[in-house]
Amino acid sequence: MTTEHRATNPDRPPDRRRDRPPDRSPEQVPGPRPDGSTARLHLPAGSTAAGPYSTVVEPDSAGWEFTSLRVLELPPGGSHAFGTGESEWIVLPLAGACTVTVTPGPPPLTPVGDGGAGPGEGRGDGGPGGGSGGTADGGGPGGEAAAPGDRGSGDAGDAGDCGTRAAPATPAPPPGTDHTTRAFSPASPAGTVPAPDAGDDGAGTPTAVFQLRGRTGVFDAVTDFVYLPRDAHAVVTTERGGRFALPGARCTRRLPARRGPAEEVGVELRGSGTCSRQVNNFAAAGAFEADRLIAVEVLTPGGNWSSYPPHKHDEERPGRESRLEEIYHFEIADAPDGTPGLGYHRVSPSGPGRRSDLLAEVRDGDTVLVPDGWHGPSVAAPGHDLYYLNVMAGPGEERAWLIQDHPDHAWIRTTWPDQPADPRLPLYHAPPAAGARAGDGDVPERPVEGDRP
């Protein structure tokens, strides 16, 4: 087992994501694969950064077949263009609002360089291209309702009270990356609308524009999102800057681009007592249609455990277990005095050929890969709420999330019906649908037992 611990740096600046201390350099964490190769399982924040992406996980770098994650950071007025390749993607605002323009077909950009390492257009891996976080002429589209601010502060619906995060310095893009800046006219209200000044891309291909209201931060609100099909070209542009997750999965079917409204995201409580957590089922298998991609958000109050009991999904057993690769991407709330938080995450071997083994201290912006093995718990330190984005995909014919609990720990589920859920949950509800009464929500009255994190 690889165990990692890093001492807290008392001089760490408030924005840990931009300026990591020396003790946060990448470590090689062995993760044996059946073919004998290894991959890092714990990716400290910034250790996989490339171009405008602060985090880059793709199948080749992870040593698996399907699952990807990028975290795109754009300054005010910035835009980023990329081709979806052979993968389906979701644009999920973590902080900020944006407009997403989608055109079917290959990206109308000429690949630069030799198509080498790193994110780039024209590559065969289906990863988004590394366009620039440039400045759009005259600023971005109007009508954006949320601006990124300090996590855990302010009202998610009142962007005016939230300070705009400083724009990150954008590293030079790697070879094979396209670098582009585009200007856009103001877009229409949220939903799908014709592209500004054009109904197609000049070649008869329809173009759609999706306006995302986003949110001030992951601890503040549910967000809307956009699904991007494979074999398409997309541009993300933002008036006030922001941070946007791009979970993705290699796939075969090409589904239509569409917006997922925040009002339709199921907010669910799972577990009880100190195992209570909140799950935002924005792209769960039974909640949103995709070909292979499964993605949810999990929020764990400080002091609680989630992804517990430990469970696995590394074998294809119809009706009992799915084989799914999984990514955990963490954000951790600061203490009231601004002290950075931390958490812990465990992955342990589940059988022959499935030997992933990790106990890691995780910080804001870290990522953990789970190619196989029992995983859990994810532990939130007292005083620091823990968020993670789960991204999964696998080879099964059925897009399903079926797990097996660790036999030594499954008994904990039997205690949940006799305990109340943590009163701190939910941290927030999905916004009410049009016509719903104020205060309506979709959080169950009792914790839901299930085979989820």
Tab-separated table of C-alpha atoms in Angstrom:
chain	number	residue	atom	x	y	z
A	1	MET	CA	0.000	0.000	0.000
A	2	THR	CA	1.167	3.510	-0.771
A	3	THR	CA	0.445	5.966	2.014
A	4	GLU	CA	0.813	9.693	1.452
A	5	HIS	CA	0.859	12.529	3.949
A	6	ARG	CA	1.907	16.131	3.512
A	7	ALA	CA	2.311	18.597	6.324
A	8	THR	CA	0.161	21.706	6.255
A	9	ASN	CA	2.016	24.792	5.079
A	10	PRO	CA	1.072	27.726	7.367
A	11	ASP	CA	2.219	30.211	4.714
A	12	ARG	CA	0.020	28.761	1.983
A	13	PRO	CA	-1.843	31.529	0.143
A	14	PRO	CA	-5.658	31.482	0.272
A	15	ASP	CA	-5.915	30.342	-3.357
A	16	ARG	CA	-4.214	26.941	-3.130
A	17	ARG	CA	-5.149	26.026	-6.692
A	18	ARG	CA	-2.904	28.679	-8.236
A	19	ASP	CA	0.230	28.411	-6.100
A	20	ARG	CA	0.915	24.996	-4.650
A	21	PRO	CA	3.715	24.726	-2.070
A	22	PRO	CA	6.751	22.543	-2.816
A	23	ASP	CA	5.353	19.594	-0.828
A	24	ARG	CA	2.574	19.249	-3.421
A	25	SER	CA	4.784	18.115	-6.293
A	26	PRO	CA	3.540	15.060	-8.210
A	27	GLU	CA	4.312	11.684	-6.680
A	28	GLN	CA	4.413	8.426	-8.594
A	29	VAL	CA	1.860	6.193	-6.917
A	30	PRO	CA	2.036	2.684	-8.319
A	31	GLY	CA	-1.195	1.226	-9.596
A	32	PRO	CA	-0.493	-2.202	-11.077
A	33	ARG	CA	-2.550	-3.135	-14.123
A	34	PRO	CA	-3.147	-6.665	-15.404
A	35	ASP	CA	-0.572	-6.028	-18.149
A	36	GLY	CA	2.059	-5.097	-15.567
A	37	SER	CA	2.044	-1.362	-16.352
A	38	THR	CA	1.634	1.297	-13.663
A	39	ALA	CA	-0.151	4.611	-13.417
A	40	ARG	CA	-0.413	7.259	-10.741
A	41	LEU	CA	-3.566	6.878	-8.678
A	42	HIS	CA	-3.286	10.150	-6.743
A	43	LEU	CA	-2.828	13.285	-8.858
A	44	PRO	CA	-2.148	16.385	-6.720
A	45	ALA	CA	-3.742	19.605	-7.956
A	46	GLY	CA	-1.794	21.096	-10.832
A	47	SER	CA	0.314	17.985	-11.452
A	48	THR	CA	-1.463	17.232	-14.750
A	49	ALA	CA	-2.078	20.834	-15.861
A	50	ALA	CA	-1.768	21.630	-19.572
A	51	GLY	CA	-2.716	24.841	-21.374
A	52	PRO	CA	-5.977	26.226	-19.941
A	53	TYR	CA	-6.643	22.955	-18.084
A	54	SER	CA	-5.700	22.698	-14.398
A	55	THR	CA	-6.442	18.942	-14.469
A	56	VAL	CA	-6.115	16.524	-17.388
A	57	VAL	CA	-6.979	12.811	-17.131
A	58	GLU	CA	-7.399	10.842	-20.335
A	59	PRO	CA	-7.555	7.107	-20.998
A	60	ASP	CA	-3.957	6.834	-22.159
A	61	SER	CA	-2.521	8.686	-19.157
A	62	ALA	CA	-4.731	6.761	-16.721
A	63	GLY	CA	-3.878	3.386	-18.250
A	64	TRP	CA	-7.471	2.454	-19.014
A	65	GLU	CA	-9.981	2.492	-21.882
A	66	PHE	CA	-12.803	4.978	-21.517
A	67	THR	CA	-12.930	7.661	-18.827
A	68	SER	CA	-11.635	11.255	-19.011
A	69	LEU	CA	-11.757	14.460	-16.994
A	70	ARG	CA	-10.555	17.965	-17.738
A	71	VAL	CA	-10.964	21.043	-15.554
A	72	LEU	CA	-10.993	24.169	-17.690
A	73	GLU	CA	-10.085	27.521	-16.129
A	74	LEU	CA	-10.892	30.672	-18.090
A	75	PRO	CA	-10.280	34.349	-17.260
A	76	PRO	CA	-12.975	36.985	-17.740
A	77	GLY	CA	-13.832	37.246	-21.423
A	78	GLY	CA	-12.047	33.981	-22.155
A	79	SER	CA	-13.047	31.288	-24.628
A	80	HIS	CA	-11.843	27.795	-25.416
A	81	ALA	CA	-12.483	25.726	-28.543
A	82	PHE	CA	-12.100	21.956	-28.806
A	83	GLY	CA	-13.195	18.913	-30.759
A	84	THR	CA	-14.966	16.124	-28.884
A	85	GLY	CA	-13.361	13.380	-31.001
A	86	GLU	CA	-14.531	9.871	-30.183
A	87	SER	CA	-15.807	10.821	-26.704
A	88	GLU	CA	-19.002	12.263	-25.251
A	89	TRP	CA	-18.504	15.111	-22.778
A	90	ILE	CA	-20.408	17.248	-20.301
A	91	VAL	CA	-19.639	20.907	-19.582
A	92	LEU	CA	-20.307	21.264	-15.830
A	93	PRO	CA	-19.721	24.675	-14.206
A	94	LEU	CA	-17.834	24.350	-10.923
A	95	ALA	CA	-17.709	28.130	-10.448
A	96	GLY	CA	-18.988	30.678	-12.916
A	97	ALA	CA	-21.345	30.902	-15.876
A	98	CYS	CA	-20.675	30.275	-19.547
A	99	THR	CA	-22.059	29.878	-23.031
A	100	VAL	CA	-21.427	26.665	-24.980
A	101	THR	CA	-21.632	26.624	-28.781
A	102	VAL	CA	-21.833	23.184	-30.420
A	103	THR	CA	-21.434	22.308	-34.097
A	104	PRO	CA	-21.633	18.703	-35.340
A	105	GLY	CA	-18.685	17.390	-37.297
A	106	PRO	CA	-14.920	17.803	-36.967
A	107	PRO	CA	-13.572	21.054	-35.557
A	108	PRO	CA	-12.960	23.730	-38.205
A	109	LEU	CA	-9.420	24.296	-36.936
A	110	THR	CA	-6.107	23.198	-38.377
A	111	PRO	CA	-3.990	21.114	-35.960
A	112	VAL	CA	-0.711	22.768	-35.075
A	113	GLY	CA	2.577	20.935	-34.584
A	114	ASP	CA	3.076	17.203	-34.669
A	115	GLY	CA	0.094	16.116	-32.552
A	116	GLY	CA	2.378	15.195	-29.664
A	117	ALA	CA	1.679	14.817	-25.958
A	118	GLY	CA	-0.955	16.847	-24.192
A	119	PRO	CA	-4.466	17.933	-25.107
A	120	GLY	CA	-4.877	18.954	-28.721
A	121	GLU	CA	-7.323	19.065	-31.552
A	122	GLY	CA	-7.090	16.513	-34.314
A	123	ARG	CA	-5.891	13.776	-31.966
A	124	GLY	CA	-7.389	10.328	-32.057
A	125	ASP	CA	-7.900	10.055	-28.303
A	126	GLY	CA	-11.129	12.015	-28.218
A	127	GLY	CA	-9.715	14.598	-25.810
A	128	PRO	CA	-10.723	18.228	-26.053
A	129	GLY	CA	-8.228	20.482	-27.760
A	130	GLY	CA	-6.143	22.958	-25.857
A	131	GLY	CA	-7.368	26.253	-27.240
A	132	SER	CA	-6.468	29.427	-25.456
A	133	GLY	CA	-8.263	31.152	-22.637
A	134	GLY	CA	-8.257	34.282	-24.752
A	135	THR	CA	-10.217	37.478	-24.518
A	136	ALA	CA	-13.322	37.826	-26.638
A	137	ASP	CA	-13.973	41.103	-28.418
A	138	GLY	CA	-16.169	43.334	-26.339
A	139	GLY	CA	-16.490	40.788	-23.557
A	140	GLY	CA	-18.531	37.602	-23.391
A	141	PRO	CA	-22.245	37.041	-23.891
A	142	GLY	CA	-24.670	38.866	-21.672
A	143	GLY	CA	-27.190	37.387	-19.269
A	144	GLU	CA	-24.762	35.316	-17.194
A	145	ALA	CA	-26.292	35.005	-13.749
A	146	ALA	CA	-23.402	33.699	-11.654
A	147	ALA	CA	-19.817	34.719	-11.158
A	148	PRO	CA	-17.168	32.574	-9.525
A	149	GLY	CA	-16.418	33.579	-5.968
A	150	ASP	CA	-14.859	32.282	-2.798
A	151	ARG	CA	-16.310	28.883	-1.963
A	152	GLY	CA	-18.798	28.752	0.862
A	153	SER	CA	-19.411	32.498	0.853
A	154	GLY	CA	-22.325	34.488	-0.415
A	155	ASP	CA	-25.642	33.489	-1.901
A	156	ALA	CA	-25.467	31.272	-4.958
A	157	GLY	CA	-28.199	33.285	-6.577
A	158	ASP	CA	-26.622	36.693	-5.983
A	159	ALA	CA	-23.493	36.950	-8.053
A	160	GLY	CA	-23.088	40.609	-7.212
A	161	ASP	CA	-21.958	39.740	-3.670
A	162	CYS	CA	-19.268	37.361	-4.836
A	163	GLY	CA	-15.758	38.476	-5.634
A	164	THR	CA	-14.416	37.349	-9.003
A	165	ARG	CA	-11.508	34.915	-8.706
A	166	ALA	CA	-8.206	36.104	-10.065
A	167	ALA	CA	-7.595	34.805	-13.565
A	168	PRO	CA	-4.928	32.091	-13.606
A	169	ALA	CA	-1.767	32.472	-15.587
A	170	THR	CA	-2.229	30.154	-18.557
A	171	PRO	CA	0.751	27.835	-19.165
A	172	ALA	CA	2.076	27.446	-22.684
A	173	PRO	CA	0.065	24.776	-24.487
A	174	PRO	CA	1.791	21.512	-25.309
A	175	PRO	CA	2.758	20.510	-28.863
A	176	GLY	CA	-0.176	19.576	-31.049
A	177	THR	CA	-2.453	22.149	-29.418
A	178	ASP	CA	-4.691	24.592	-31.270
A	179	HIS	CA	-4.719	28.102	-29.883
A	180	THR	CA	-7.718	30.216	-30.779
A	181	THR	CA	-9.672	33.226	-29.591
A	182	ARG	CA	-13.195	33.937	-30.810
A	183	ALA	CA	-15.697	36.764	-30.390
A	184	PHE	CA	-19.394	36.227	-29.714
A	185	SER	CA	-22.523	38.361	-29.718
A	186	PRO	CA	-24.857	38.313	-26.710
A	187	ALA	CA	-26.855	35.085	-26.547
A	188	SER	CA	-30.500	34.491	-25.705
A	189	PRO	CA	-31.781	33.205	-22.337
A	190	ALA	CA	-30.965	29.743	-21.042
A	191	GLY	CA	-31.754	26.901	-23.383
A	192	THR	CA	-31.000	26.087	-26.984
A	193	VAL	CA	-31.084	28.972	-29.445
A	194	PRO	CA	-29.798	29.569	-32.957
A	195	ALA	CA	-26.159	30.570	-33.163
A	196	PRO	CA	-25.581	34.337	-33.208
A	197	ASP	CA	-25.686	35.769	-36.740
A	198	ALA	CA	-25.864	32.297	-38.317
A	199	GLY	CA	-28.028	29.199	-38.492
A	200	ASP	CA	-25.203	26.898	-39.502
A	201	ASP	CA	-21.426	26.705	-39.779
A	202	GLY	CA	-21.356	27.824	-43.399
A	203	ALA	CA	-21.552	24.256	-44.685
A	204	GLY	CA	-25.187	23.515	-43.851
A	205	THR	CA	-24.411	22.021	-40.417
A	206	PRO	CA	-26.768	23.231	-37.658
A	207	THR	CA	-25.206	25.005	-34.702
A	208	ALA	CA	-26.688	25.266	-31.207
A	209	VAL	CA	-25.910	27.709	-28.416
A	210	PHE	CA	-26.535	26.816	-24.760
A	211	GLN	CA	-26.505	29.439	-22.027
A	212	LEU	CA	-25.476	28.089	-18.589
A	213	ARG	CA	-26.302	30.111	-15.474
A	214	GLY	CA	-23.755	28.082	-13.512
A	215	ARG	CA	-23.113	28.768	-9.832
A	216	THR	CA	-20.715	30.583	-7.529
A	217	GLY	CA	-19.204	27.323	-6.248
A	218	VAL	CA	-19.836	23.633	-5.684
A	219	PHE	CA	-20.906	24.168	-2.055
A	220	ASP	CA	-23.467	26.810	-3.030
A	221	ALA	CA	-25.926	25.372	-5.550
A	222	VAL	CA	-26.883	22.760	-8.102
A	223	THR	CA	-25.859	23.791	-11.620
A	224	ASP	CA	-27.175	23.336	-15.108
A	225	PHE	CA	-24.884	21.633	-17.656
A	226	VAL	CA	-24.493	20.799	-21.344
A	227	TYR	CA	-24.026	17.373	-22.954
A	228	LEU	CA	-21.673	17.302	-25.956
A	229	PRO	CA	-21.820	14.394	-28.421
A	230	ARG	CA	-18.825	12.726	-30.010
A	231	ASP	CA	-17.647	13.986	-33.413
A	232	ALA	CA	-18.541	17.599	-32.684
A	233	HIS	CA	-16.870	20.961	-32.234
A	234	ALA	CA	-17.529	23.059	-29.131
A	235	VAL	CA	-16.589	26.498	-27.852
A	236	VAL	CA	-16.909	27.495	-24.177
A	237	THR	CA	-16.915	31.238	-23.559
A	238	THR	CA	-17.392	33.158	-20.317
A	239	GLU	CA	-17.981	36.826	-19.595
A	240	ARG	CA	-16.779	36.864	-15.988
A	241	GLY	CA	-14.372	33.913	-15.874
A	242	GLY	CA	-14.828	30.557	-14.251
A	243	ARG	CA	-13.870	26.949	-13.708
A	244	PHE	CA	-15.616	24.227	-15.702
A	245	ALA	CA	-15.328	20.445	-15.369
A	246	LEU	CA	-15.388	18.365	-18.552
A	247	PRO	CA	-16.123	14.742	-17.630
A	248	GLY	CA	-15.969	12.492	-20.685
A	249	ALA	CA	-16.059	8.915	-21.965
A	250	ARG	CA	-15.128	7.191	-25.203
A	251	CYS	CA	-18.337	5.994	-26.808
A	252	THR	CA	-19.913	4.645	-29.986
A	253	ARG	CA	-23.406	6.199	-30.129
A	254	ARG	CA	-23.795	9.831	-31.106
A	255	LEU	CA	-26.578	11.460	-29.075
A	256	PRO	CA	-27.881	15.020	-29.526
A	257	ALA	CA	-26.303	17.976	-27.753
A	258	ARG	CA	-28.620	19.301	-25.058
A	259	ARG	CA	-28.803	21.270	-21.840
A	260	GLY	CA	-29.561	19.683	-18.481
A	261	PRO	CA	-31.495	22.218	-16.374
A	262	ALA	CA	-30.552	22.579	-12.715
A	263	GLU	CA	-34.246	22.219	-11.863
A	264	GLU	CA	-34.177	18.622	-13.145
A	265	VAL	CA	-31.129	17.473	-11.178
A	266	GLY	CA	-32.114	14.971	-8.511
A	267	VAL	CA	-30.703	15.885	-5.091
A	268	GLU	CA	-30.583	12.830	-2.868
A	269	LEU	CA	-29.480	12.037	0.692
A	270	ARG	CA	-27.712	8.726	1.262
A	271	GLY	CA	-26.536	7.014	4.417
A	272	SER	CA	-27.318	8.156	7.972
A	273	GLY	CA	-25.522	9.617	10.960
A	274	THR	CA	-21.826	10.145	10.268
A	275	CYS	CA	-22.203	8.344	6.934
A	276	SER	CA	-24.676	10.941	5.644
A	277	ARG	CA	-23.896	12.580	2.311
A	278	GLN	CA	-25.656	14.458	-0.461
A	279	VAL	CA	-25.602	13.235	-4.076
A	280	ASN	CA	-26.445	15.452	-7.055
A	281	ASN	CA	-27.495	12.967	-9.733
A	282	PHE	CA	-26.995	15.203	-12.756
A	283	ALA	CA	-25.769	12.424	-15.095
A	284	ALA	CA	-26.510	9.232	-13.166
A	285	ALA	CA	-27.348	6.148	-15.217
A	286	GLY	CA	-31.076	6.407	-14.534
A	287	ALA	CA	-31.311	10.187	-14.589
A	288	PHE	CA	-29.743	11.447	-17.832
A	289	GLU	CA	-29.187	9.683	-21.133
A	290	ALA	CA	-25.652	9.136	-22.378
A	291	ASP	CA	-23.886	6.307	-24.185
A	292	ARG	CA	-21.275	5.298	-21.573
A	293	LEU	CA	-20.664	8.329	-19.356
A	294	ILE	CA	-21.936	8.313	-15.749
A	295	ALA	CA	-21.260	11.302	-13.484
A	296	VAL	CA	-22.549	12.567	-10.128
A	297	GLU	CA	-21.508	15.061	-7.455
A	298	VAL	CA	-21.132	14.027	-3.796
A	299	LEU	CA	-21.023	16.458	-0.857
A	300	THR	CA	-19.894	15.212	2.556
A	301	PRO	CA	-20.223	17.444	5.654
A	302	GLY	CA	-17.075	17.939	7.706
A	303	GLY	CA	-16.384	14.972	9.991
A	304	ASN	CA	-18.446	12.514	7.929
A	305	TRP	CA	-17.478	9.529	5.769
A	306	SER	CA	-18.813	8.881	2.270
A	307	SER	CA	-18.129	6.164	-0.309
A	308	TYR	CA	-18.782	3.896	2.650
A	309	PRO	CA	-19.037	0.981	3.084
A	310	PRO	CA	-16.113	0.370	0.711
A	311	HIS	CA	-17.375	-1.057	-2.561
A	312	LYS	CA	-16.130	-2.104	-5.962
A	313	HIS	CA	-17.224	-2.277	-9.600
A	314	ASP	CA	-14.311	-3.949	-11.371
A	315	GLU	CA	-15.963	-7.100	-12.765
A	316	GLU	CA	-18.713	-7.478	-15.342
A	317	ARG	CA	-21.374	-9.686	-13.717
A	318	PRO	CA	-24.767	-9.051	-15.344
A	319	GLY	CA	-27.357	-7.881	-12.865
A	320	ARG	CA	-24.856	-7.856	-9.983
A	321	GLU	CA	-21.825	-5.736	-10.787
A	322	SER	CA	-20.602	-3.408	-13.531
A	323	ARG	CA	-17.014	-2.955	-14.652
A	324	LEU	CA	-16.439	0.782	-14.418
A	325	GLU	CA	-13.336	2.938	-14.309
A	326	GLU	CA	-13.782	5.833	-11.890
A	327	ILE	CA	-12.345	9.290	-11.241
A	328	TYR	CA	-12.736	11.257	-8.010
A	329	HIS	CA	-12.037	14.993	-8.325
A	330	PHE	CA	-12.001	16.807	-4.973
A	331	GLU	CA	-12.807	20.298	-3.777
A	332	ILE	CA	-12.568	21.034	-0.064
A	333	ALA	CA	-14.091	23.955	1.792
A	334	ASP	CA	-11.886	26.264	3.827
A	335	ALA	CA	-12.432	26.757	7.544
A	336	PRO	CA	-14.204	30.003	8.544
A	337	ASP	CA	-10.796	31.612	9.122
A	338	GLY	CA	-9.613	30.598	5.649
A	339	THR	CA	-7.497	27.630	6.724
A	340	PRO	CA	-7.287	25.145	3.828
A	341	GLY	CA	-9.000	21.813	4.369
A	342	LEU	CA	-8.033	18.223	3.747
A	343	GLY	CA	-9.540	14.787	3.486
A	344	TYR	CA	-8.488	11.157	3.060
A	345	HIS	CA	-9.319	8.562	0.467
A	346	ARG	CA	-8.704	4.805	0.460
A	347	VAL	CA	-8.424	2.277	-2.392
A	348	SER	CA	-7.545	-1.353	-1.596
A	349	PRO	CA	-7.006	-4.580	-3.615
A	350	SER	CA	-10.098	-6.616	-4.445
A	351	GLY	CA	-8.580	-9.798	-5.897
A	352	PRO	CA	-6.089	-11.281	-8.347
A	353	GLY	CA	-5.136	-8.745	-10.995
A	354	ARG	CA	-6.999	-5.998	-9.141
A	355	ARG	CA	-4.295	-4.669	-6.842
A	356	SER	CA	-4.799	-0.901	-6.694
A	357	ASP	CA	-3.727	0.189	-3.214
A	358	LEU	CA	-3.725	3.767	-1.938
A	359	LEU	CA	-4.274	5.758	1.229
A	360	ALA	CA	-3.958	9.437	0.300
A	361	GLU	CA	-4.362	12.774	1.984
A	362	VAL	CA	-6.359	14.780	-0.543
A	363	ARG	CA	-6.477	18.531	-0.888
A	364	ASP	CA	-8.529	21.007	-2.890
A	365	GLY	CA	-8.156	20.262	-6.604
A	366	ASP	CA	-6.663	16.764	-6.181
A	367	THR	CA	-7.810	13.809	-8.278
A	368	VAL	CA	-7.805	10.077	-7.482
A	369	LEU	CA	-8.071	7.319	-10.116
A	370	VAL	CA	-9.847	4.040	-9.331
A	371	PRO	CA	-9.152	1.531	-12.115
A	372	ASP	CA	-10.158	-1.365	-9.845
A	373	GLY	CA	-10.340	-2.378	-6.200
A	374	TRP	CA	-12.426	-1.580	-3.156
A	375	HIS	CA	-12.719	2.180	-2.752
A	376	GLY	CA	-13.835	4.158	0.236
A	377	PRO	CA	-14.107	5.740	2.578
A	378	SER	CA	-13.696	9.348	1.509
A	379	VAL	CA	-13.194	11.138	4.808
A	380	ALA	CA	-13.986	14.824	5.369
A	381	ALA	CA	-11.923	16.465	8.104
A	382	PRO	CA	-14.014	18.122	10.836
A	383	GLY	CA	-14.797	21.709	9.892
A	384	HIS	CA	-14.186	21.155	6.169
A	385	ASP	CA	-16.995	20.051	3.880
A	386	LEU	CA	-15.790	17.727	1.121
A	387	TYR	CA	-16.925	17.678	-2.516
A	388	TYR	CA	-16.032	15.226	-5.205
A	389	LEU	CA	-17.072	14.783	-8.796
A	390	ASN	CA	-17.389	11.100	-9.710
A	391	VAL	CA	-16.830	10.222	-13.379
A	392	MET	CA	-17.310	6.631	-14.580
A	393	ALA	CA	-17.460	4.603	-17.779
A	394	GLY	CA	-16.940	0.988	-18.766
A	395	PRO	CA	-17.356	-1.602	-21.496
A	396	GLY	CA	-20.702	-3.105	-20.474
A	397	GLU	CA	-23.565	-3.247	-22.950
A	398	GLU	CA	-25.833	-1.797	-20.267
A	399	ARG	CA	-25.012	1.638	-18.871
A	400	ALA	CA	-25.482	0.715	-15.219
A	401	TRP	CA	-23.870	1.434	-11.880
A	402	LEU	CA	-23.917	-1.875	-10.009
A	403	ILE	CA	-21.556	-2.432	-7.088
A	404	GLN	CA	-20.521	-4.970	-4.491
A	405	ASP	CA	-19.976	-3.876	-0.879
A	406	HIS	CA	-16.859	-5.005	0.957
A	407	PRO	CA	-17.996	-8.057	2.988
A	408	ASP	CA	-16.203	-6.866	6.129
A	409	HIS	CA	-18.051	-3.552	6.199
A	410	ALA	CA	-21.427	-4.074	4.523
A	411	TRP	CA	-23.109	-4.491	7.937
A	412	ILE	CA	-23.003	-0.729	8.482
A	413	ARG	CA	-25.981	-0.353	6.143
A	414	THR	CA	-28.178	-2.226	8.638
A	415	THR	CA	-27.684	0.573	11.179
A	416	TRP	CA	-28.865	3.374	8.920
A	417	PRO	CA	-32.660	2.967	9.211
A	418	ASP	CA	-32.426	3.613	12.967
A	419	GLN	CA	-30.440	6.842	12.632
A	420	PRO	CA	-31.467	10.245	11.313
A	421	ALA	CA	-29.644	11.875	8.453
A	422	ASP	CA	-27.094	14.535	9.352
A	423	PRO	CA	-29.165	17.708	10.006
A	424	ARG	CA	-26.627	19.762	8.028
A	425	LEU	CA	-27.927	18.117	4.867
A	426	PRO	CA	-28.934	18.932	2.287
A	427	LEU	CA	-26.452	21.756	1.830
A	428	TYR	CA	-28.885	23.014	-0.814
A	429	HIS	CA	-31.835	21.901	-2.954
A	430	ALA	CA	-32.238	21.943	-6.699
A	431	PRO	CA	-34.078	25.137	-7.686
A	432	PRO	CA	-37.847	24.645	-8.008
A	433	ALA	CA	-39.221	23.972	-11.469
A	434	ALA	CA	-41.440	26.561	-13.078
A	435	GLY	CA	-44.791	26.584	-11.305
A	436	ALA	CA	-43.525	24.782	-8.197
A	437	ARG	CA	-44.118	26.239	-4.760
A	438	ALA	CA	-41.244	28.026	-3.054
A	439	GLY	CA	-39.371	25.574	-0.858
A	440	ASP	CA	-40.295	22.531	-2.935
A	441	GLY	CA	-37.389	20.163	-3.383
A	442	ASP	CA	-36.563	16.646	-4.411
A	443	VAL	CA	-34.691	15.497	-1.318
A	444	PRO	CA	-36.183	12.297	0.150
A	445	GLU	CA	-37.623	12.531	3.651
A	446	ARG	CA	-35.555	9.497	4.682
A	447	PRO	CA	-31.983	8.660	3.717
A	448	VAL	CA	-31.869	6.449	0.670
A	449	GLU	CA	-29.985	3.193	0.919
A	450	GLY	CA	-28.427	2.198	-2.355
A	451	ASP	CA	-25.394	1.008	-4.200
A	452	ARG	CA	-23.996	4.471	-4.766
A	453	PRO	CA	-21.175	6.489	-3.157
